[in-house]
């Protein structure tokens, strides 16, 4: 089944304000019939069905929560619409941070809502002007502006009581890398309240996990009913609905294949080529998959030849009946890179490239997780204790992705650990969730075992974990390094308590009436015990001028001033914040670059303010 696709856009109005319009002849009825897959029932979704009407117009202003700082209410402008969806831009920010919301979203309110409920409108994160000019900017922005009418805001739909999705169900979902698009998708996996969205006809780079009550997923037919355009499935590789048919009738399946030459040719000259499958199981011997399971996909292992129209042979992977969603991104070559649904233009189904969302057999590695080791301040010990004893054996990319993703999910703050991961152009993709946003990142290219362990070593160093936390072997007797550090810290603690007892036992009560109780030594973390040999109180040694403080001096002052901030001190090491940098810190920097929450930010701002007053 080929899909004709027209990618058009109306002329923009008022600068960058625009409407979107994509057209196609995709039919859910024929698609579901060919794929033999169930559609997800409407009661699975947190969506109104039929969808609400969109009464907003481009240029209208409203109040919206900043998606990068959900505690702030900001002024937003409608810069685009698609069906019941709005593209919004926060006033004072640029077009790189536009975001989409439904007209019935609880994040949207009419102008005046914040003030009515005792709040204050805030500048967006990354406000391009001086924060002090915000009141003046706000006044100019609202003068003569067109306000969105209260009737345009709809009541948010009710949340389903439980996750009713099952593997194999079809639905429509937002492509988060191109959020103006909604595409056909399949439930690839279900994990408690999370579901795995797998886009039909596209490789794993666009797939993602989300909550079952996410506002980015819709029932089949939602786009047609709401007037929103639906992007047809991708055409790279064999679509799953055709693959399902191939499994049932392997000898009768015909596939159009393009010429192998690089020259453009008319599609009418292409001939039907019958597939010659050598290792395809007999359809009679195939055991049916469970209801709702994902149809089989191609595996790169054991390739079979296919006759091309030119007489030469191209290779096609044999069929694998076991499928698991793999977020590892596809292999990218300079000649032909992964395209997003918006960028695809070729309607031809090809088999020259296998689907790389399946596991590629290669060099295998195994990583043992030693949960008794010190895990630093960035990871939650409770979450770490629930990790499996080991990952693997498996391919380098597969294990690398599992290990790094597990560390991100075990973080006290996912975005902080996510930012520690070095960005690259490799095959592995990891993600992190913060509020309603999901961030993705490619890791550096790792092809050798030595490169794999070097990456793990650097990653553990950045996290402040013990070097044996992730290792090539299991530590049955526990980590000797962590035991030594623990014993050393225990001995120091015992000394601090035993010394006063000896003195009180040998001296008379009368001779010590006016003496003060001994001051306890500051307790050091494992990281600090390695970095410093001092165990006493060094507060008096700090230079009087905070501008002369080193990074360790800054950490010491913060820890002693407010012990509740000790868990965040590793961020000051990572970002190399010394005394001079500390005096320049502001709330915007701490929120944007350090990933701190509002509570710690307020405490740190108070500390900085007191230091400035002392100067």
XYZ file of C-alpha atoms in Angstrom:
615
model
C 0.000 0.000 0.000
C 1.573 3.261 -1.075
C 0.600 6.603 0.351
C 0.504 9.852 -1.535
C 1.672 12.675 0.659
C 1.512 16.435 0.226
C 3.499 18.552 2.651
C 2.108 22.055 2.464
C 1.844 25.004 4.808
C -0.251 28.114 4.597
C 1.449 31.439 4.216
C 2.472 32.766 7.631
C 0.544 35.652 9.049
C 1.958 38.335 11.313
C 5.571 37.284 11.221
C 6.033 33.752 12.477
C 2.367 33.018 13.252
C 1.141 30.172 11.089
C -1.331 27.366 10.581
C -0.284 23.821 9.685
C -1.783 21.624 7.031
C -0.656 18.181 5.970
C -2.720 16.001 3.663
C -2.704 12.334 2.819
C -4.987 9.472 1.832
C -4.252 7.214 4.807
C -7.218 5.058 5.847
C -7.405 3.498 9.295
C -10.067 1.002 8.197
C -7.949 -0.642 5.509
C -4.809 -0.342 7.647
C -6.384 -2.147 10.603
C -7.840 -4.762 8.290
C -4.448 -5.486 6.728
C -2.565 -5.446 10.024
C -5.188 -7.520 11.850
C -4.548 -5.501 15.016
C -7.032 -4.183 17.602
C -7.613 -0.497 18.211
C -7.255 0.843 21.737
C -10.707 1.583 23.238
C -11.645 5.214 23.844
C -11.849 4.698 27.619
C -8.092 4.028 27.703
C -7.310 7.677 26.953
C -7.429 10.913 28.878
C -9.127 12.622 25.942
C -12.578 13.908 25.141
C -14.248 11.927 22.380
C -15.536 13.569 20.297
C -12.760 16.170 20.677
C -13.583 19.705 21.898
C -13.848 22.600 19.455
C -10.904 24.974 19.104
C -12.123 28.562 19.568
C -8.644 30.075 19.868
C -7.188 32.249 17.131
C -3.605 32.999 16.211
C -2.356 36.015 18.170
C -4.568 35.528 21.235
C -2.931 35.775 24.645
C -3.484 33.589 27.685
C -1.763 32.382 30.848
C 0.217 29.135 30.724
C 2.621 27.216 32.936
C 6.233 27.357 31.767
C 6.959 23.764 30.604
C 10.581 24.143 31.746
C 9.577 25.541 35.143
C 6.069 24.365 35.956
C 5.898 26.471 39.135
C 5.824 29.678 37.067
C 2.754 31.122 35.354
C 3.620 33.146 32.256
C 1.944 35.060 29.450
C 1.750 33.016 26.250
C 0.667 33.788 22.695
C -1.074 31.388 20.309
C 1.250 31.132 17.293
C -0.315 28.105 15.593
C -3.283 25.745 15.715
C -4.029 22.205 14.564
C -7.432 20.782 15.373
C -7.904 21.069 19.164
C -4.160 21.667 19.700
C -2.379 24.994 20.236
C 1.198 25.946 19.536
C 2.201 28.435 22.243
C 5.132 30.799 22.700
C 5.909 32.394 26.058
C 6.199 36.168 25.765
C 9.824 37.129 26.316
C 11.269 33.873 24.938
C 12.297 32.910 21.422
C 10.706 30.480 18.961
C 13.073 27.654 19.963
C 11.004 26.904 23.052
C 7.507 26.747 21.533
C 5.313 23.997 22.947
C 1.956 22.366 22.237
C -1.090 22.017 24.475
C -4.658 20.794 24.103
C -7.431 23.388 24.366
C -8.695 21.547 27.469
C -5.277 21.439 29.169
C -5.198 22.297 32.875
C -1.987 24.275 32.205
C -3.920 26.991 30.344
C -6.017 29.781 31.861
C -7.532 33.094 30.738
C -5.713 36.354 31.493
C -6.254 37.360 35.125
C -6.496 33.815 36.520
C -3.117 33.995 38.284
C -3.830 37.337 39.959
C -7.314 36.205 40.970
C -5.834 33.227 42.815
C -3.136 35.206 44.609
C -0.251 34.463 42.250
C 2.131 36.590 40.211
C 2.991 36.313 36.539
C 6.656 35.389 36.133
C 9.112 35.898 33.257
C 9.779 32.658 31.365
C 12.946 30.691 31.967
C 15.590 32.219 29.722
C 13.914 35.637 29.597
C 15.878 37.562 26.938
C 15.780 40.907 28.729
C 16.837 42.089 32.174
C 14.561 40.554 34.810
C 14.166 43.997 36.392
C 12.433 45.174 33.214
C 9.779 42.434 33.416
C 6.942 44.649 34.796
C 7.489 47.221 32.048
C 7.734 44.491 29.405
C 4.535 42.887 30.682
C 2.654 46.182 30.556
C 3.720 46.868 26.968
C 2.897 43.314 25.929
C -0.634 43.414 27.303
C -1.486 46.883 25.978
C -3.927 46.428 23.094
C -3.457 42.650 23.042
C -6.255 40.276 22.053
C -7.215 38.155 25.070
C -8.478 34.617 24.659
C -12.150 34.497 25.746
C -12.926 32.422 28.871
C -15.291 30.256 26.829
C -12.389 28.990 24.719
C -10.941 27.134 27.721
C -12.492 23.706 28.072
C -12.750 21.451 31.097
C -10.011 18.830 31.132
C -11.063 15.261 30.444
C -11.133 12.739 33.275
C -8.154 10.472 33.945
C -8.785 6.721 33.475
C -8.745 4.842 36.780
C -6.127 2.347 35.602
C -3.910 1.406 32.682
C -6.175 -0.455 30.256
C -3.700 -0.678 27.378
C -2.265 -3.961 26.144
C 0.561 -4.787 23.768
C -0.374 -4.600 20.089
C -3.172 -2.034 20.360
C -3.239 0.691 17.713
C -3.565 4.395 18.462
C -2.523 7.854 17.301
C 0.408 9.565 19.043
C 2.376 12.806 18.952
C 5.897 12.580 17.545
C 7.746 14.321 20.372
C 10.705 15.169 18.157
C 8.318 16.873 15.721
C 5.386 17.719 18.008
C 3.268 19.233 15.234
C 2.820 15.682 13.885
C 0.476 12.934 15.020
C 1.222 9.483 13.578
C -0.198 5.937 13.696
C 1.463 3.930 16.456
C 1.360 0.636 18.324
C 1.631 -0.197 22.023
C 5.009 -1.941 22.080
C 5.159 -2.699 25.798
C 3.317 -2.043 29.059
C 5.019 -1.547 32.435
C 2.637 -0.694 35.285
C 1.508 2.905 34.570
C 3.884 3.316 31.614
C 3.304 2.392 27.970
C 5.816 2.190 25.131
C 4.771 4.076 21.984
C 6.198 2.505 18.817
C 5.573 4.430 15.587
C 4.483 2.257 12.678
C 6.962 2.146 9.805
C 9.685 4.017 11.701
C 12.703 2.872 13.592
C 13.189 3.057 17.334
C 14.711 6.554 17.460
C 11.240 8.150 17.585
C 9.670 5.720 20.069
C 9.219 6.681 23.712
C 7.739 5.707 27.067
C 4.905 7.777 28.539
C 2.194 7.608 31.210
C -1.009 5.843 30.225
C -2.872 9.113 30.906
C -0.561 11.206 28.694
C -2.222 13.962 26.655
C 0.031 13.074 23.694
C -1.844 9.885 22.776
C -5.248 9.592 21.105
C -7.698 6.867 20.031
C -7.895 5.687 16.431
C -9.872 8.169 14.350
C -9.278 11.101 16.693
C -7.470 13.148 14.029
C -10.187 12.603 11.446
C -12.880 13.602 13.933
C -11.055 16.656 15.276
C -9.810 17.997 11.948
C -6.175 17.392 12.878
C -3.959 16.001 10.128
C -2.645 12.466 10.552
C 0.799 11.618 9.196
C 0.819 8.266 7.315
C 3.106 5.465 8.564
C 6.731 5.565 7.473
C 7.871 3.631 4.434
C 11.421 2.676 5.431
C 11.626 -1.081 5.788
C 8.617 -3.384 5.487
C 5.582 -2.062 7.416
C 4.474 -4.412 10.162
C 1.033 -4.984 8.705
C 2.637 -6.245 5.463
C 5.101 -8.288 7.487
C 2.222 -9.956 9.295
C 0.733 -10.880 5.940
C 4.130 -12.174 4.808
C 4.252 -14.508 7.799
C 0.837 -15.919 6.887
C 1.443 -16.195 3.102
C 5.235 -16.190 2.533
C 5.008 -17.698 -0.962
C 2.412 -15.256 -2.287
C 3.718 -11.965 -0.968
C 4.850 -9.511 -3.645
C 6.973 -6.482 -2.883
C 7.946 -3.536 -5.059
C 11.706 -2.956 -4.927
C 13.471 0.084 -6.375
C 16.366 -0.206 -8.835
C 19.785 -0.443 -7.213
C 21.193 2.387 -9.330
C 21.494 5.866 -7.823
C 19.664 7.493 -10.731
C 16.051 8.560 -10.335
C 13.596 6.408 -12.238
C 9.884 6.504 -12.859
C 7.964 4.422 -10.354
C 5.864 3.025 -13.193
C 8.933 1.221 -14.540
C 9.389 -0.696 -11.312
C 8.434 -4.351 -11.546
C 6.901 -6.672 -9.037
C 9.528 -8.985 -7.612
C 8.687 -12.143 -5.775
C 10.605 -12.667 -2.543
C 12.726 -15.788 -2.304
C 12.885 -16.606 1.397
C 15.178 -19.448 2.346
C 14.753 -19.629 6.116
C 11.128 -18.588 6.507
C 9.177 -21.003 8.697
C 6.204 -22.781 7.187
C 3.020 -20.869 7.828
C 1.353 -24.069 8.998
C 3.962 -24.579 11.695
C 3.785 -21.021 12.981
C 2.318 -20.693 16.445
C -0.052 -17.757 16.733
C 1.162 -14.896 18.897
C -0.821 -13.916 21.985
C -3.692 -11.510 21.500
C -2.427 -7.981 21.326
C 1.198 -8.978 20.846
C 3.383 -7.089 18.452
C 3.726 -8.659 14.984
C 7.092 -10.173 14.065
C 9.780 -7.935 12.610
C 12.910 -8.464 10.629
C 16.085 -9.440 12.429
C 19.502 -8.632 10.931
C 20.760 -12.141 11.594
C 20.711 -14.856 8.897
C 20.052 -12.923 5.713
C 18.382 -14.393 2.638
C 18.896 -13.313 -0.970
C 16.227 -11.496 -2.977
C 16.296 -11.075 -6.721
C 16.312 -7.428 -7.735
C 14.783 -6.041 -10.933
C 18.251 -5.715 -12.411
C 19.082 -9.349 -11.919
C 21.498 -8.816 -9.059
C 20.740 -9.935 -5.552
C 20.045 -7.938 -2.465
C 19.927 -9.378 1.026
C 16.903 -9.513 3.247
C 16.888 -10.505 6.925
C 14.967 -13.594 7.904
C 11.961 -13.343 10.152
C 12.190 -13.381 13.917
C 9.057 -14.162 15.896
C 10.256 -12.539 19.119
C 10.030 -8.780 19.374
C 10.976 -6.437 22.182
C 11.038 -2.646 21.870
C 14.636 -1.446 21.735
C 15.261 2.282 22.169
C 18.682 1.905 20.543
C 18.702 4.259 17.597
C 19.379 3.109 14.028
C 22.771 2.893 12.421
C 23.498 6.113 10.540
C 25.664 6.325 7.463
C 26.697 9.473 5.586
C 24.846 8.316 2.496
C 21.472 7.723 4.105
C 20.495 9.035 7.496
C 17.425 8.430 9.666
C 14.580 10.752 8.666
C 11.719 11.991 10.778
C 8.102 11.475 9.601
C 8.005 15.136 8.562
C 11.105 14.787 6.373
C 10.229 11.552 4.599
C 9.319 11.861 0.939
C 9.830 8.443 -0.676
C 6.703 6.271 -0.903
C 8.681 3.198 -2.016
C 8.999 0.222 0.307
C 12.598 -1.010 0.351
C 14.379 -3.960 1.905
C 17.943 -2.868 1.288
C 18.394 -1.835 4.937
C 17.402 -4.139 7.819
C 15.456 -2.770 10.759
C 18.079 -1.860 13.330
C 15.598 -1.650 16.171
C 16.330 -5.329 16.802
C 19.461 -6.455 18.603
C 22.573 -6.754 16.470
C 24.777 -9.718 17.269
C 28.375 -8.687 17.941
C 30.890 -8.437 20.738
C 29.183 -9.213 24.040
C 29.823 -7.647 27.434
C 28.430 -8.173 30.912
C 28.176 -5.571 33.681
C 27.749 -6.579 37.333
C 25.959 -4.152 39.643
C 27.467 -4.121 43.154
C 24.755 -2.378 45.143
C 26.798 -2.468 48.368
C 29.233 0.090 46.940
C 28.997 3.809 47.560
C 26.698 5.363 44.933
C 27.425 9.035 45.631
C 24.885 11.777 46.177
C 23.266 11.861 42.725
C 21.754 8.353 42.842
C 19.012 7.169 45.168
C 20.282 4.208 47.208
C 16.727 2.875 47.478
C 16.332 2.804 43.706
C 19.833 1.385 43.182
C 19.072 -1.515 45.541
C 16.274 -2.576 43.185
C 18.554 -2.892 40.144
C 19.294 -6.361 38.721
C 22.510 -8.080 39.795
C 23.917 -7.808 36.284
C 23.230 -6.617 32.741
C 24.082 -8.996 29.942
C 25.731 -10.751 28.375
C 24.697 -8.713 25.364
C 25.953 -6.434 22.630
C 27.981 -3.361 23.603
C 25.299 -0.901 22.510
C 22.513 -2.817 24.208
C 24.281 -3.099 27.572
C 25.578 0.474 27.401
C 22.066 1.769 26.878
C 20.634 -0.361 29.710
C 23.335 0.670 32.198
C 23.222 4.411 31.475
C 19.419 4.498 31.323
C 19.194 2.636 34.647
C 21.512 5.161 36.307
C 19.386 8.028 34.977
C 16.206 6.417 36.301
C 17.847 5.803 39.706
C 18.810 9.457 40.049
C 17.471 11.739 42.738
C 16.859 14.171 39.850
C 16.860 12.524 36.406
C 17.721 15.697 34.489
C 20.884 16.277 36.577
C 22.346 12.825 35.819
C 21.112 13.091 32.221
C 23.160 16.284 31.802
C 26.260 14.459 33.063
C 26.113 12.033 30.146
C 28.403 13.182 27.361
C 26.544 13.926 24.130
C 27.712 12.189 20.959
C 26.632 10.781 17.606
C 26.573 7.076 18.410
C 23.812 4.512 18.006
C 22.594 4.523 21.603
C 19.831 6.900 22.716
C 18.887 7.562 26.358
C 16.134 9.731 27.780
C 15.121 11.548 30.949
C 11.783 12.843 32.183
C 11.256 16.187 33.889
C 7.703 17.251 34.510
C 5.780 16.846 31.263
C 8.941 16.964 29.146
C 11.021 14.052 27.864
C 14.617 14.742 26.840
C 16.651 12.452 24.576
C 20.356 12.276 23.867
C 22.717 10.186 21.745
C 25.742 8.727 23.491
C 29.258 8.772 22.089
C 30.223 6.014 19.664
C 31.432 2.901 21.494
C 32.590 -0.035 19.365
C 35.302 -1.774 21.419
C 35.202 -3.402 24.831
C 38.017 -1.129 26.023
C 36.037 1.942 24.933
C 32.976 0.570 26.734
C 34.756 0.238 30.088
C 36.474 3.609 29.663
C 33.042 5.194 29.222
C 31.709 3.422 32.336
C 34.758 4.508 34.359
C 34.364 8.177 33.405
C 30.626 8.031 34.039
C 31.137 6.626 37.558
C 33.728 9.300 38.254
C 31.277 12.043 37.271
C 28.609 10.490 39.488
C 30.996 10.283 42.446
C 30.353 6.536 42.758
C 32.767 3.836 43.824
C 34.738 2.530 40.857
C 33.504 -0.999 41.652
C 29.810 -0.073 41.544
C 29.658 -1.213 37.903
C 32.321 -3.801 37.119
C 33.094 -6.801 34.952
C 32.866 -9.189 37.902
C 30.703 -9.672 40.968
C 32.063 -8.729 44.415
C 30.843 -11.625 46.543
C 32.600 -10.467 49.700
C 31.666 -6.827 49.255
C 33.795 -3.946 48.029
C 37.054 -3.738 50.016
C 37.478 -0.084 49.119
C 34.077 0.916 50.485
C 34.594 -1.245 53.605
C 37.920 0.486 54.392
C 36.387 3.933 54.002
C 33.426 2.935 56.144
C 35.671 1.532 58.885
C 37.846 4.658 58.782
C 34.813 6.895 59.193
C 33.519 4.680 62.027
C 36.855 4.816 63.874
C 36.954 8.599 63.672
C 33.401 8.753 64.969
C 34.219 6.407 67.863
C 37.231 8.515 68.840
C 35.171 11.679 68.942
C 32.776 10.050 71.389
C 35.316 8.099 73.487
C 37.701 10.964 74.258
C 35.188 12.988 76.273
C 34.248 9.893 78.306
C 37.853 9.322 79.446
C 38.194 12.951 80.467
C 34.971 12.957 82.470
C 35.902 9.692 84.189
C 39.323 10.951 85.333
C 38.414 14.539 86.247
C 36.215 15.658 89.091
C 32.842 17.186 88.435
C 33.734 20.337 90.341
C 36.816 21.043 88.252
C 34.785 20.993 85.041
C 31.703 22.993 85.973
C 32.681 25.901 83.758
C 34.124 23.897 80.873
C 32.320 23.547 77.568
C 31.241 20.263 76.025
C 33.668 19.028 73.366
C 32.723 20.018 69.817
C 32.002 17.037 67.553
C 33.965 16.755 64.349
C 32.052 17.328 61.125
C 30.959 14.086 59.515
C 32.392 13.591 56.048
C 30.846 11.800 53.130
C 32.743 8.996 51.405
C 33.695 11.334 48.600
C 35.068 13.911 51.043
C 36.944 11.245 53.002
C 38.877 10.382 49.858
C 39.519 13.991 48.908
C 40.702 15.276 52.287
C 42.711 13.914 55.191
C 41.364 16.466 57.683
C 38.686 15.393 60.108
C 38.376 18.426 62.355
C 36.374 21.630 62.002
C 38.102 23.814 59.418
C 35.559 26.605 59.275
C 37.934 29.127 60.845
C 40.487 28.508 58.094
C 38.272 29.920 55.334
C 39.562 33.208 53.866
C 37.587 36.221 55.013
C 36.890 37.257 51.409
C 34.503 34.741 49.732
C 36.024 35.703 46.385
C 39.223 33.914 47.453
C 37.481 30.639 48.275
C 38.289 27.469 46.377
C 35.657 24.996 45.212
C 36.132 22.921 48.382
C 35.801 26.063 50.526
C 32.477 26.841 48.855
C 31.226 23.297 49.463
C 32.373 23.431 53.091
C 30.624 26.733 53.748
C 27.358 25.561 52.177
C 27.437 22.250 54.081
C 28.064 23.964 57.424
C 25.571 26.763 56.870
C 22.728 24.437 55.845
C 23.329 20.650 56.225
C 20.206 20.046 54.156
C 22.117 21.212 51.076
C 24.890 18.601 51.408
C 23.182 16.377 48.828
C 23.568 19.146 46.237
C 27.233 20.002 46.880
C 28.503 17.607 44.201
C 26.972 19.949 41.637
C 29.424 22.641 42.735
C 32.325 20.269 42.012
C 30.910 19.289 38.649
C 30.382 22.897 37.564
C 33.651 24.075 39.220
C 32.001 26.819 41.259
C 34.579 28.597 43.412
C 34.106 31.718 45.523
C 33.987 34.173 42.631
C 31.516 32.024 40.702
C 29.388 31.608 43.833
C 29.000 35.365 44.169
C 27.721 35.534 40.570
C 25.144 32.736 40.946
C 21.468 33.580 40.552
C 18.261 31.582 40.626
C 17.969 31.421 36.838
C 21.414 29.831 36.475
C 20.814 27.312 39.253
C 17.505 26.239 37.736
C 18.615 26.104 34.106
C 22.156 24.715 34.350
C 22.227 22.897 37.688
C 18.705 21.440 37.592
C 17.898 22.421 41.185
C 14.380 22.703 42.553
C 12.882 25.851 44.024
C 13.527 24.986 47.697
C 17.323 24.496 47.447
C 17.549 27.493 45.098
C 15.954 29.804 47.664
C 18.297 28.541 50.382
C 21.381 29.012 48.204
C 20.256 32.499 47.147
C 19.924 33.402 50.820
C 23.469 32.150 51.514
C 24.873 34.149 48.588
C 22.976 37.259 49.683
C 24.390 37.037 53.215
C 27.927 36.674 51.824
C 27.441 39.763 49.677
C 26.232 41.738 52.676
C 29.249 40.572 54.671
C 31.580 41.947 51.992
